[in-house]
Amino acid sequence: MPRIAVTYHESFSRRSYLTRGTRLSDFPEVLKDLVSEGRVEIVNVGAVPDEIIRLVHTDDHIYRVKQDPLCSTAWHSVGSVLTATELVVTGRFRRAFALIGAGGHHAGRNYFWGYCCFNDVVITIEYIRNRYGLKRFAIIDTDAHHGDGTRELVQNDPDVLHCCVCSMNYRSGDNSKIDISAFDVLASCRSFQERDEAYAEAIRSRFIPAVESFAPEVLFWYFGFDTHRGDYGDLGLTSEAYVKIAESVTVTAERLCDGKLVVVLGGGSRRDLASHVIPRVIRTIAELEPA
Ligand SMILES: [Zn+2]
Ligand SMILES: [Zn+2]
């Protein structure tokens, strides 16, 4: 059985809030080698009902998302993250990668912006808690931008560790909410190679120890490739940085949560980058042996 499920809906290839066109239009075809090698299974997902969206968002929020044509994939996007997590929690797959059409981390209880509609990860956490009784979750967010919606929703939840690379440095009193500034991390780098290494090292040395002391039951990696050289959150990174982070989070999940790793796609707009970077990350995660 493949170790990794890639959750997907065809609407993500036709319309995506995160692009002015279709960043995932080469999917799922670009994953065909991974599928034929037996490393990956593509799992088609459905839309989640409003009743599940209401675990986190207000009726007014849902109404406004319905009015926004760019949010047409939002229900399937939550379905993708929820299905990916459920497959991992129930042991059907060891790891999962959730493709999405509309983003999540800029969606708070009653607002959304920045290519996001519903908070896919926090809705999933609430659902998994209610349905399966798991309690503690960790999120490592390496999208270029601060995950303000996620932070608002988990701010007072000591059972969610939220580690975010953005433009500020912050640590809550209980160490469960951490931000590190990408600008500080990359300040002294002179080459692209140094940037990739410094960024990945910041995840290893500052986030992974926090995950270790927190001891989550599931690890989420919110992976935006908007940090890539030439994309809209350009930090001068390349796919080398993402491969190193993929290795760190996979090994960490093996050590701490019986392998339970869910990667959730975040920002990034370019089709050429999506078609190159996402299969590389999935391959890295798929090839690492279970502990
Ligand atoms: Zn972003
Ligand atoms: Zn942040």
Tab-separated table of C-alpha atoms and ligand atoms in Angstrom:
chain	number	residue	atom	x	y	z
A	1	MET	CA	0.000	0.000	0.000
A	2	PRO	CA	1.338	3.500	-0.782
A	3	ARG	CA	2.406	5.398	2.299
A	4	ILE	CA	0.968	8.656	1.143
A	5	ALA	CA	-2.474	9.770	0.060
A	6	VAL	CA	-2.810	12.881	-2.087
A	7	THR	CA	-6.297	14.296	-1.660
A	8	TYR	CA	-7.671	16.156	-4.637
A	9	HIS	CA	-10.749	17.419	-6.461
A	10	GLU	CA	-10.798	18.259	-10.164
A	11	SER	CA	-12.087	21.786	-9.458
A	12	PHE	CA	-8.648	22.621	-7.958
A	13	SER	CA	-7.154	22.295	-11.442
A	14	ARG	CA	-9.797	24.409	-13.130
A	15	ARG	CA	-10.198	27.279	-10.732
A	16	SER	CA	-8.115	28.284	-7.804
A	17	TYR	CA	-8.425	31.364	-5.665
A	18	LEU	CA	-4.674	31.352	-5.285
A	19	THR	CA	-3.957	32.064	-8.911
A	20	ARG	CA	-5.324	34.388	-11.430
A	21	GLY	CA	-5.670	31.246	-13.468
A	22	THR	CA	-5.005	27.682	-12.602
A	23	ARG	CA	-1.821	26.876	-10.739
A	24	LEU	CA	-2.786	23.202	-10.466
A	25	SER	CA	-3.860	22.710	-14.069
A	26	ASP	CA	-1.111	20.079	-14.610
A	27	PHE	CA	-2.519	17.995	-11.731
A	28	PRO	CA	-2.982	15.153	-11.186
A	29	GLU	CA	-0.967	14.254	-14.357
A	30	VAL	CA	2.335	15.498	-12.891
A	31	LEU	CA	1.981	12.867	-10.156
A	32	LYS	CA	1.657	9.947	-12.569
A	33	ASP	CA	5.193	8.597	-11.975
A	34	LEU	CA	4.635	8.563	-8.212
A	35	VAL	CA	1.322	6.797	-8.731
A	36	SER	CA	2.711	4.194	-11.138
A	37	GLU	CA	5.638	3.498	-8.791
A	38	GLY	CA	3.031	2.680	-6.134
A	39	ARG	CA	4.225	5.438	-3.805
A	40	VAL	CA	1.139	7.637	-3.972
A	41	GLU	CA	-2.583	7.108	-4.190
A	42	ILE	CA	-4.761	9.971	-5.366
A	43	VAL	CA	-7.959	10.135	-3.335
A	44	ASN	CA	-10.827	12.169	-4.774
A	45	VAL	CA	-12.698	14.221	-2.209
A	46	GLY	CA	-16.160	15.725	-1.862
A	47	ALA	CA	-17.443	19.013	-0.474
A	48	VAL	CA	-18.029	19.240	3.267
A	49	PRO	CA	-21.496	20.323	4.441
A	50	ASP	CA	-22.021	23.725	6.097
A	51	GLU	CA	-22.635	21.936	9.381
A	52	ILE	CA	-18.901	21.093	9.488
A	53	ILE	CA	-17.868	24.618	8.418
A	54	ARG	CA	-19.928	25.892	11.398
A	55	LEU	CA	-17.560	24.140	13.800
A	56	VAL	CA	-15.390	27.226	13.275
A	57	HIS	CA	-17.092	29.934	11.225
A	58	THR	CA	-20.188	32.104	11.706
A	59	ASP	CA	-23.294	31.906	9.508
A	60	ASP	CA	-22.467	35.388	8.273
A	61	HIS	CA	-18.980	34.240	7.225
A	62	ILE	CA	-20.453	31.296	5.321
A	63	TYR	CA	-22.964	33.624	3.640
A	64	ARG	CA	-20.174	35.961	2.468
A	65	VAL	CA	-18.069	33.059	1.174
A	66	LYS	CA	-21.108	31.913	-0.840
A	67	GLN	CA	-21.313	35.367	-2.456
A	68	ASP	CA	-17.652	35.287	-3.539
A	69	PRO	CA	-17.217	33.472	-6.866
A	70	LEU	CA	-13.492	33.039	-6.145
A	71	CYS	CA	-14.428	30.868	-3.157
A	72	SER	CA	-16.285	28.287	-5.242
A	73	THR	CA	-13.751	25.564	-4.344
A	74	ALA	CA	-13.796	26.348	-0.602
A	75	TRP	CA	-16.045	23.448	0.483
A	76	HIS	CA	-14.003	20.923	-1.475
A	77	SER	CA	-10.770	22.431	-0.149
A	78	VAL	CA	-11.878	21.824	3.435
A	79	GLY	CA	-12.985	18.363	2.290
A	80	SER	CA	-9.477	17.714	1.027
A	81	VAL	CA	-7.744	18.619	4.304
A	82	LEU	CA	-10.361	16.819	6.378
A	83	THR	CA	-10.177	13.657	4.267
A	84	ALA	CA	-6.360	13.691	4.277
A	85	THR	CA	-6.327	13.934	8.056
A	86	GLU	CA	-9.007	11.304	8.521
A	87	LEU	CA	-7.068	8.850	6.309
A	88	VAL	CA	-3.998	9.351	8.486
A	89	VAL	CA	-5.812	9.292	11.834
A	90	THR	CA	-7.625	6.063	10.973
A	91	GLY	CA	-4.351	4.455	9.834
A	92	ARG	CA	-5.381	3.921	6.204
A	93	PHE	CA	-2.333	5.946	5.137
A	94	ARG	CA	0.748	6.879	7.073
A	95	ARG	CA	1.042	10.387	5.585
A	96	ALA	CA	-1.073	12.637	3.415
A	97	PHE	CA	-0.742	15.678	1.194
A	98	ALA	CA	-3.871	17.796	0.736
A	99	LEU	CA	-4.152	19.778	-2.493
A	100	ILE	CA	-6.616	22.664	-2.265
A	101	GLY	CA	-8.292	25.269	-4.441
A	102	ALA	CA	-8.940	28.007	-1.867
A	103	GLY	CA	-6.517	28.732	0.971
A	104	GLY	CA	-7.191	28.618	4.705
A	105	HIS	CA	-4.770	30.364	7.043
A	106	HIS	CA	-6.067	33.914	6.515
A	107	ALA	CA	-9.609	32.872	7.485
A	108	GLY	CA	-10.630	33.723	11.067
A	109	ARG	CA	-13.951	33.048	12.769
A	110	ASN	CA	-15.743	35.815	10.922
A	111	TYR	CA	-13.378	37.133	8.249
A	112	PHE	CA	-11.418	35.926	5.246
A	113	TRP	CA	-8.936	37.524	2.892
A	114	GLY	CA	-5.678	36.856	1.054
A	115	TYR	CA	-6.878	34.020	-1.215
A	116	CYS	CA	-8.434	32.198	1.766
A	117	CYS	CA	-12.097	31.369	2.430
A	118	PHE	CA	-12.528	28.787	5.228
A	119	ASN	CA	-9.849	27.755	7.729
A	120	ASP	CA	-9.297	24.233	6.451
A	121	VAL	CA	-6.818	23.173	9.161
A	122	VAL	CA	-8.718	24.463	12.201
A	123	ILE	CA	-12.048	23.071	10.955
A	124	THR	CA	-10.290	19.728	10.528
A	125	ILE	CA	-8.821	19.853	14.039
A	126	GLU	CA	-12.260	20.510	15.548
A	127	TYR	CA	-13.822	17.736	13.472
A	128	ILE	CA	-11.127	15.193	14.362
A	129	ARG	CA	-11.420	16.072	18.053
A	130	ASN	CA	-15.178	15.542	18.045
A	131	ARG	CA	-15.140	12.404	15.928
A	132	TYR	CA	-11.972	10.590	17.049
A	133	GLY	CA	-11.167	12.087	20.440
A	134	LEU	CA	-7.640	13.197	19.557
A	135	LYS	CA	-6.608	16.260	21.470
A	136	ARG	CA	-3.220	17.745	20.642
A	137	PHE	CA	-2.168	19.077	17.253
A	138	ALA	CA	0.872	20.961	15.973
A	139	ILE	CA	0.953	23.234	12.924
A	140	ILE	CA	4.153	24.381	11.226
A	141	ASP	CA	3.258	27.173	8.805
A	142	THR	CA	5.911	28.010	6.207
A	143	ASP	CA	3.716	30.062	3.893
A	144	ALA	CA	5.332	33.479	3.297
A	145	HIS	CA	2.679	35.325	5.306
A	146	HIS	CA	1.522	35.323	8.933
A	147	GLY	CA	-1.299	32.822	9.510
A	148	ASP	CA	-3.503	35.415	11.181
A	149	GLY	CA	-6.772	33.504	10.835
A	150	THR	CA	-5.321	30.316	12.269
A	151	ARG	CA	-3.683	32.243	15.098
A	152	GLU	CA	-6.966	33.951	16.005
A	153	LEU	CA	-8.792	30.628	16.079
A	154	VAL	CA	-6.229	28.764	18.208
A	155	GLN	CA	-4.968	31.701	20.294
A	156	ASN	CA	-6.594	30.455	23.498
A	157	ASP	CA	-6.205	26.763	22.773
A	158	PRO	CA	-3.259	25.309	24.719
A	159	ASP	CA	-3.660	22.012	22.841
A	160	VAL	CA	-2.693	23.499	19.477
A	161	LEU	CA	0.926	24.410	18.858
A	162	HIS	CA	1.095	27.022	16.088
A	163	CYS	CA	4.571	27.748	14.688
A	164	CYS	CA	4.652	30.340	11.922
A	165	VAL	CA	7.401	31.874	9.807
A	166	CYS	CA	6.391	35.406	8.878
A	167	SER	CA	7.713	38.902	9.483
A	168	MET	CA	7.743	39.054	13.301
A	169	ASN	CA	9.224	37.337	16.313
A	170	TYR	CA	6.822	36.209	19.041
A	171	ARG	CA	6.493	33.494	21.659
A	172	SER	CA	3.453	33.071	23.930
A	173	GLY	CA	3.934	32.502	27.647
A	174	ASP	CA	3.018	28.821	27.358
A	175	ASN	CA	5.275	28.356	24.265
A	176	SER	CA	2.329	27.136	22.164
A	177	LYS	CA	2.289	30.074	19.733
A	178	ILE	CA	5.570	30.955	18.042
A	179	ASP	CA	6.466	33.298	15.184
A	180	ILE	CA	9.884	33.750	13.687
A	181	SER	CA	10.867	36.474	11.269
A	182	ALA	CA	12.030	35.218	7.875
A	183	PHE	CA	13.852	38.501	7.384
A	184	ASP	CA	15.955	37.906	10.495
A	185	VAL	CA	16.583	34.285	9.503
A	186	LEU	CA	17.770	35.243	6.017
A	187	ALA	CA	19.480	38.539	6.889
A	188	SER	CA	23.066	37.399	6.470
A	189	CYS	CA	22.574	35.090	3.467
A	190	ARG	CA	24.374	35.943	0.265
A	191	SER	CA	23.360	33.145	-2.109
A	192	PHE	CA	20.180	31.232	-2.881
A	193	GLN	CA	21.827	28.140	-1.499
A	194	GLU	CA	22.541	29.900	1.795
A	195	ARG	CA	18.940	31.106	1.972
A	196	ASP	CA	17.539	27.605	1.461
A	197	GLU	CA	19.841	26.216	4.136
A	198	ALA	CA	19.228	29.021	6.658
A	199	TYR	CA	15.454	28.808	6.256
A	200	ALA	CA	15.342	25.027	6.642
A	201	GLU	CA	17.750	25.235	9.590
A	202	ALA	CA	15.426	27.711	11.335
A	203	ILE	CA	12.622	25.146	11.108
A	204	ARG	CA	14.923	22.408	12.436
A	205	SER	CA	16.445	24.362	15.287
A	206	ARG	CA	13.514	26.536	16.411
A	207	PHE	CA	10.273	24.751	15.515
A	208	ILE	CA	11.131	21.062	15.760
A	209	PRO	CA	12.246	21.301	19.437
A	210	ALA	CA	8.959	23.089	20.206
A	211	VAL	CA	7.047	20.253	18.516
A	212	GLU	CA	9.093	17.738	20.510
A	213	SER	CA	8.248	19.270	23.881
A	214	PHE	CA	4.625	19.730	22.854
A	215	ALA	CA	4.144	16.073	21.821
A	216	PRO	CA	1.239	16.371	19.337
A	217	GLU	CA	-0.849	13.463	18.074
A	218	VAL	CA	-0.883	14.822	14.505
A	219	LEU	CA	1.595	17.171	12.805
A	220	PHE	CA	0.358	19.568	10.107
A	221	TRP	CA	2.752	21.295	7.754
A	222	TYR	CA	1.074	24.275	6.087
A	223	PHE	CA	3.226	24.498	3.000
A	224	GLY	CA	3.075	27.627	0.857
A	225	PHE	CA	5.451	27.885	-2.053
A	226	ASP	CA	4.766	31.618	-2.365
A	227	THR	CA	8.190	31.950	-0.672
A	228	HIS	CA	9.826	30.628	-3.872
A	229	ARG	CA	12.051	32.847	-5.945
A	230	GLY	CA	9.760	34.706	-8.375
A	231	ASP	CA	6.427	33.993	-6.662
A	232	TYR	CA	4.333	36.595	-4.833
A	233	GLY	CA	5.872	36.136	-1.359
A	234	ASP	CA	9.401	35.774	-2.765
A	235	LEU	CA	11.965	35.055	-0.036
A	236	GLY	CA	14.470	33.824	-2.607
A	237	LEU	CA	13.886	30.172	-1.696
A	238	THR	CA	14.015	27.227	-4.103
A	239	SER	CA	12.625	23.713	-3.886
A	240	GLU	CA	15.808	22.656	-2.037
A	241	ALA	CA	14.472	24.415	1.071
A	242	TYR	CA	11.128	22.615	0.797
A	243	VAL	CA	12.794	19.217	0.422
A	244	LYS	CA	14.816	19.800	3.599
A	245	ILE	CA	11.694	20.876	5.509
A	246	ALA	CA	9.780	17.871	4.148
A	247	GLU	CA	12.499	15.612	5.559
A	248	SER	CA	12.422	17.355	8.958
A	249	VAL	CA	8.662	17.203	9.383
A	250	THR	CA	8.395	13.599	8.197
A	251	VAL	CA	11.129	12.385	10.543
A	252	THR	CA	9.601	14.391	13.390
A	253	ALA	CA	6.145	12.906	12.803
A	254	GLU	CA	7.683	9.423	12.766
A	255	ARG	CA	9.411	10.078	16.072
A	256	LEU	CA	6.573	11.807	17.905
A	257	CYS	CA	3.190	10.915	16.462
A	258	ASP	CA	3.457	7.477	14.975
A	259	GLY	CA	4.100	8.985	11.561
A	260	LYS	CA	0.897	11.039	11.427
A	261	LEU	CA	1.835	13.872	9.061
A	262	VAL	CA	-0.588	15.945	7.002
A	263	VAL	CA	0.840	18.451	4.526
A	264	VAL	CA	-1.622	21.158	3.496
A	265	LEU	CA	-0.984	23.272	0.441
A	266	GLY	CA	-0.989	27.028	1.116
A	267	GLY	CA	0.019	29.985	-1.056
A	268	GLY	CA	1.938	30.110	-4.330
A	269	SER	CA	0.607	31.099	-7.715
A	270	ARG	CA	2.825	29.907	-10.540
A	271	ARG	CA	1.879	26.812	-12.466
A	272	ASP	CA	5.488	26.024	-13.441
A	273	LEU	CA	6.520	26.123	-9.775
A	274	ALA	CA	3.538	24.069	-8.588
A	275	SER	CA	4.248	21.375	-11.181
A	276	HIS	CA	7.897	21.150	-10.146
A	277	VAL	CA	7.876	21.797	-6.407
A	278	ILE	CA	4.806	19.860	-5.240
A	279	PRO	CA	5.795	16.495	-6.810
A	280	ARG	CA	9.325	16.901	-5.362
A	281	VAL	CA	7.934	17.464	-1.880
A	282	ILE	CA	5.512	14.561	-2.211
A	283	ARG	CA	8.309	12.285	-3.426
A	284	THR	CA	10.503	13.254	-0.468
A	285	ILE	CA	7.742	12.467	1.990
A	286	ALA	CA	6.760	9.269	0.197
A	287	GLU	CA	10.298	7.861	0.061
A	288	LEU	CA	11.241	8.255	3.728
A	289	GLU	CA	11.020	4.940	5.549
A	290	PRO	CA	8.720	4.620	8.564
A	291	ALA	CA	10.574	4.635	11.877
B	1	ZN	ZN	1.126	33.491	1.661
B	2	ZN	ZN	3.309	34.391	12.035
